[in-house]
PDB file of C-alpha atoms in Angstrom:
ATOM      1  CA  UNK M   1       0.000   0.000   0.000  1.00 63.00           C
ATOM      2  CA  UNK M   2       1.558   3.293  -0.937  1.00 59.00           C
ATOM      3  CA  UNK M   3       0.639   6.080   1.625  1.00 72.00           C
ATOM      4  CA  UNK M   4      -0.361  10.067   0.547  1.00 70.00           C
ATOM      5  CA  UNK M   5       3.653  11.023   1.033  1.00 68.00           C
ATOM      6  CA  UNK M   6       4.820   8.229  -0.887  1.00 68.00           C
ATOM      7  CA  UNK M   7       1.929   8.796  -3.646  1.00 68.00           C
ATOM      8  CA  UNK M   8       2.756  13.200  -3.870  1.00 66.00           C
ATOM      9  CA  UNK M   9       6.608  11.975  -4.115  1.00 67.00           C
ATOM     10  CA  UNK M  10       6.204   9.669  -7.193  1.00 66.00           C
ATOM     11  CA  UNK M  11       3.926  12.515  -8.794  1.00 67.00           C
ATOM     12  CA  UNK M  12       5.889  14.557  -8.412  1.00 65.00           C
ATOM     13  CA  UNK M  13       8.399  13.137 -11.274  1.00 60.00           C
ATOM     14  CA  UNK M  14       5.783  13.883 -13.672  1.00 63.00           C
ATOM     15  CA  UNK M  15       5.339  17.697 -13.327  1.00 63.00           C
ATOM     16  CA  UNK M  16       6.661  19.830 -16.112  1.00 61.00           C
ATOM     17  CA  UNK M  17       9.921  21.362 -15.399  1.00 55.00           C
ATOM     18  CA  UNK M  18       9.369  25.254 -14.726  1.00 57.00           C
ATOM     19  CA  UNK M  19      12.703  26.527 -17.071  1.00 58.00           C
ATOM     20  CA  UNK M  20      11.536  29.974 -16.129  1.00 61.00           C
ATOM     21  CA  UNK M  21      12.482  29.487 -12.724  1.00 59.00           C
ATOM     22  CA  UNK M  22      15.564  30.807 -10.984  1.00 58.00           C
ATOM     23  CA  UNK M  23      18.816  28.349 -10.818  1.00 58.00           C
ATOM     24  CA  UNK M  24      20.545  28.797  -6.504  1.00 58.00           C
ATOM     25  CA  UNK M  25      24.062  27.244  -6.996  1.00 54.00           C
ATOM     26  CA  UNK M  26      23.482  25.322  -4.000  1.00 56.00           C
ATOM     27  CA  UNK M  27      19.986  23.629  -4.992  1.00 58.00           C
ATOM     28  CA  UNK M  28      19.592  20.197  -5.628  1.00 68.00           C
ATOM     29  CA  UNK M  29      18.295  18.708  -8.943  1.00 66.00           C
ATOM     30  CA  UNK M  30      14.473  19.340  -9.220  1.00 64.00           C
ATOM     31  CA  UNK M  31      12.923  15.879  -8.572  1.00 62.00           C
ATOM     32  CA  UNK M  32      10.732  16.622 -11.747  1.00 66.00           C
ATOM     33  CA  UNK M  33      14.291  17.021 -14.225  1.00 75.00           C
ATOM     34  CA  UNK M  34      15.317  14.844 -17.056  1.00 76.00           C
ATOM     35  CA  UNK M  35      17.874  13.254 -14.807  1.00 80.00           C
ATOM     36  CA  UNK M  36      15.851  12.485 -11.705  1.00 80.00           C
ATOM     37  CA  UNK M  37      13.241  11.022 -14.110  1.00 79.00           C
ATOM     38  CA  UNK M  38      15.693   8.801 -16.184  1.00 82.00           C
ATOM     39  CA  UNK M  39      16.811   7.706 -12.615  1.00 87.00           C
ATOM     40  CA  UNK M  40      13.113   6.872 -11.293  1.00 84.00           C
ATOM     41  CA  UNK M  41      12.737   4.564 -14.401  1.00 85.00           C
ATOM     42  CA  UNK M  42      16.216   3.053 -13.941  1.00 89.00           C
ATOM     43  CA  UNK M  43      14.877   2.299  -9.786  1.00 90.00           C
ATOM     44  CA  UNK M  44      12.322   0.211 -11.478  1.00 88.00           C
ATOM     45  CA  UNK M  45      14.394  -1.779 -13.008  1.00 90.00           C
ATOM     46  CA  UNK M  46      17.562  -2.122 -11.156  1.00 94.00           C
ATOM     47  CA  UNK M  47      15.238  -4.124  -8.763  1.00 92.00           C
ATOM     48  CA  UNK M  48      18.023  -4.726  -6.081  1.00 95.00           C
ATOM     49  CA  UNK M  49      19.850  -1.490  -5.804  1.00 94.00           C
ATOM     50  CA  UNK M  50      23.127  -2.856  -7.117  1.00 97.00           C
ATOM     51  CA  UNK M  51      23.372   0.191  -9.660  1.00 96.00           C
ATOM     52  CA  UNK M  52      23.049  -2.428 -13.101  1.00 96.00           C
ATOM     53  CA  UNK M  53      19.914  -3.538 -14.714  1.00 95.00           C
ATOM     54  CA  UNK M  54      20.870  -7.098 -14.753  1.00 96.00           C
ATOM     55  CA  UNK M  55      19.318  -9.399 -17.912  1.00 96.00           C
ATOM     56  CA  UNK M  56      17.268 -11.149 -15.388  1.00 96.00           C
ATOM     57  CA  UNK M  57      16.116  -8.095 -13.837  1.00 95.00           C
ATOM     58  CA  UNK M  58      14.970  -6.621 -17.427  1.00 92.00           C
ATOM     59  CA  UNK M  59      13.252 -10.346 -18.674  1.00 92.00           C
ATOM     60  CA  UNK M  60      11.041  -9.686 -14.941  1.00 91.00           C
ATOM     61  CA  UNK M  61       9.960  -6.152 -15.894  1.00 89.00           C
ATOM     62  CA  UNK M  62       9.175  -6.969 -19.272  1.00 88.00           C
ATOM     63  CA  UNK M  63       7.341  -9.707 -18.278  1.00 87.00           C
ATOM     64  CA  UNK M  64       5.066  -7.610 -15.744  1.00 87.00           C
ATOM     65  CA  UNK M  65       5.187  -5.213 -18.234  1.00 84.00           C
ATOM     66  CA  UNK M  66       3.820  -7.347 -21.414  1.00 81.00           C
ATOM     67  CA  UNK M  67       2.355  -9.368 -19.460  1.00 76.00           C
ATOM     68  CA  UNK M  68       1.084 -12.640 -22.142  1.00 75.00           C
ATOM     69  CA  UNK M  69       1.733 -10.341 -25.371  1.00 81.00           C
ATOM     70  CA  UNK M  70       4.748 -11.916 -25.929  1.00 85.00           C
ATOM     71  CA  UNK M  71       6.563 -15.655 -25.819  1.00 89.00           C
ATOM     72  CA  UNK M  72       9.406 -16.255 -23.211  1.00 89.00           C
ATOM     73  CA  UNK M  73      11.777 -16.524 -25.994  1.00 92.00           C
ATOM     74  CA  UNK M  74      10.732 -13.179 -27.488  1.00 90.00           C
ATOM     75  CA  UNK M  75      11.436 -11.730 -24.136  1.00 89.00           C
ATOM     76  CA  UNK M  76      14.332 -13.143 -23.899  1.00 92.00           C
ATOM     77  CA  UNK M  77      15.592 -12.143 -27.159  1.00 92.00           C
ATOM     78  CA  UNK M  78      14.617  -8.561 -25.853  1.00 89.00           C
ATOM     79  CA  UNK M  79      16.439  -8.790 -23.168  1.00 92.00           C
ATOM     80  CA  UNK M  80      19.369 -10.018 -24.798  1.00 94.00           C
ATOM     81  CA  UNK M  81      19.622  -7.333 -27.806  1.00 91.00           C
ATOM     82  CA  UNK M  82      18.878  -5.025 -25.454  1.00 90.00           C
ATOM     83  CA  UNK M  83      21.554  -5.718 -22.750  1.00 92.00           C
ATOM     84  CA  UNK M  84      23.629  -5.970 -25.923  1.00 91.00           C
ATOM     85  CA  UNK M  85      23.088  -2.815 -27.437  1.00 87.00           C
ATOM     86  CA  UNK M  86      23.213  -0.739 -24.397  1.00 89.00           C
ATOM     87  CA  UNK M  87      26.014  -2.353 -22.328  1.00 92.00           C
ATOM     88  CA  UNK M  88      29.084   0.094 -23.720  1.00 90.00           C
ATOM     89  CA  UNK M  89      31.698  -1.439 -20.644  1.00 95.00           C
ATOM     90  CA  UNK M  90      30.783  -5.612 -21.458  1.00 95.00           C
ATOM     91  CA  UNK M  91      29.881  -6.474 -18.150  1.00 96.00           C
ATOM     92  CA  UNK M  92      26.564  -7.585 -19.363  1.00 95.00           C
ATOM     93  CA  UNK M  93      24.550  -5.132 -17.246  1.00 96.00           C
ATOM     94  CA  UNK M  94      23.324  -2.120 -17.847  1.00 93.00           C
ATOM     95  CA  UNK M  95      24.284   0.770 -15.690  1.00 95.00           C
ATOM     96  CA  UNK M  96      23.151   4.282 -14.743  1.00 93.00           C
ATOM     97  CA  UNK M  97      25.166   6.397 -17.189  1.00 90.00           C
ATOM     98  CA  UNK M  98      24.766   3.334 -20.088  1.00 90.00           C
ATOM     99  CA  UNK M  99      20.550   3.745 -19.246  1.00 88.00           C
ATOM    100  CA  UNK M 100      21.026   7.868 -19.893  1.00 84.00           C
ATOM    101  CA  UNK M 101      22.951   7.530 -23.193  1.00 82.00           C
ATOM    102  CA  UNK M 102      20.056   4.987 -24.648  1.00 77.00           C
ATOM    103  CA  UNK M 103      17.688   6.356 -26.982  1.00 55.00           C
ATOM    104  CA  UNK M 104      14.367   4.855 -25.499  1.00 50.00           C
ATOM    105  CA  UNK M 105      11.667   5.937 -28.325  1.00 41.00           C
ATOM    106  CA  UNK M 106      12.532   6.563 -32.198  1.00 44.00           C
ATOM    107  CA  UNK M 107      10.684   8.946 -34.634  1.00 40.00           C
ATOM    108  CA  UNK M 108       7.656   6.536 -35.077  1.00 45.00           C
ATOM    109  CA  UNK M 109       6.980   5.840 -30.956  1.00 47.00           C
ATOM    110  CA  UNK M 110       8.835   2.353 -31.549  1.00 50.00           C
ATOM    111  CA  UNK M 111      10.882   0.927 -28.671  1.00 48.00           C
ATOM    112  CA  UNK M 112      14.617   1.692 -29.495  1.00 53.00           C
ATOM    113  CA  UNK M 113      17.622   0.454 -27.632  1.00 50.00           C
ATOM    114  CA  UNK M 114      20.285   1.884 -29.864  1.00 50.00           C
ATOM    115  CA  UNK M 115      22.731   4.346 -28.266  1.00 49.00           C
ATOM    116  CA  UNK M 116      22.875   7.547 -28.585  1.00 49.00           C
ATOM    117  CA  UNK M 117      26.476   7.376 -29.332  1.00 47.00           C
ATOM    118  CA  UNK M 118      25.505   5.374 -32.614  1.00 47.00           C
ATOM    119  CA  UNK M 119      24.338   7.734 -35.726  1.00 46.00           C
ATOM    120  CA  UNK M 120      21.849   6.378 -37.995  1.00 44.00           C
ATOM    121  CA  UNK M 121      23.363   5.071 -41.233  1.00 42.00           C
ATOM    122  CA  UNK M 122      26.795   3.602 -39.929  1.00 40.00           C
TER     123      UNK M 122
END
């Protein structure tokens, strides 16, 4: 059960960033920023605080996530490509800064895994 606190927190991700307002040089990154978002979706995956999104950690969020859409072999071949694609260091993980630098969604709304580093065309 998720209490009013916990609820207003988790919200609170999803407000718009105000660009408008004032920068203090001692202020802490808004919760709502790119970074502190990108870091809320890598806590849901990185389900045991190591700091890596491990391939079995990814195949059990996909599966909550597509629930009987898919086969287990198609996850797993999700999984794979992706852990691939996005692991730049080879330790077959995928960590914090590695999650930032991945594209998520392409042009068309598809699910993307290809680095940013990577230019289309090469």
């Amino acid at each position: 059960m998720v209490d009013f606190h916990t609820f207003v927190r988790i919200l609170a991700h999803f407000r718009p960033l105000d660009k408008n307002r004032p920068k203090k040089a001692n202020m802490q990154e808004p919760v709502n920023s790119r970074t502190s978002k990108l870091r809320f979706a890598f806590q849901l995956y990185d389900q045991d605080n190591d700091g890596k999104i491990s391939r079995n950690e990814l195949l059990q969020v996909l599966r909550t996530m597509l629930e009987m859409q898919v086969t287990d072999e198609q996850l797993e071949s999700i999984a794979d490509r992706t852990i691939q694609e996005a692991d730049l260091d080879g330790d077959n993980a995928i960590s914090f800064d590695e999650f930032r630098k991945v594209e998520s969604i392409n042009r068309n709304g598809n699910l993307c895994v290809k680095p940013s580093h990577v230019k289309d065309g090469l």
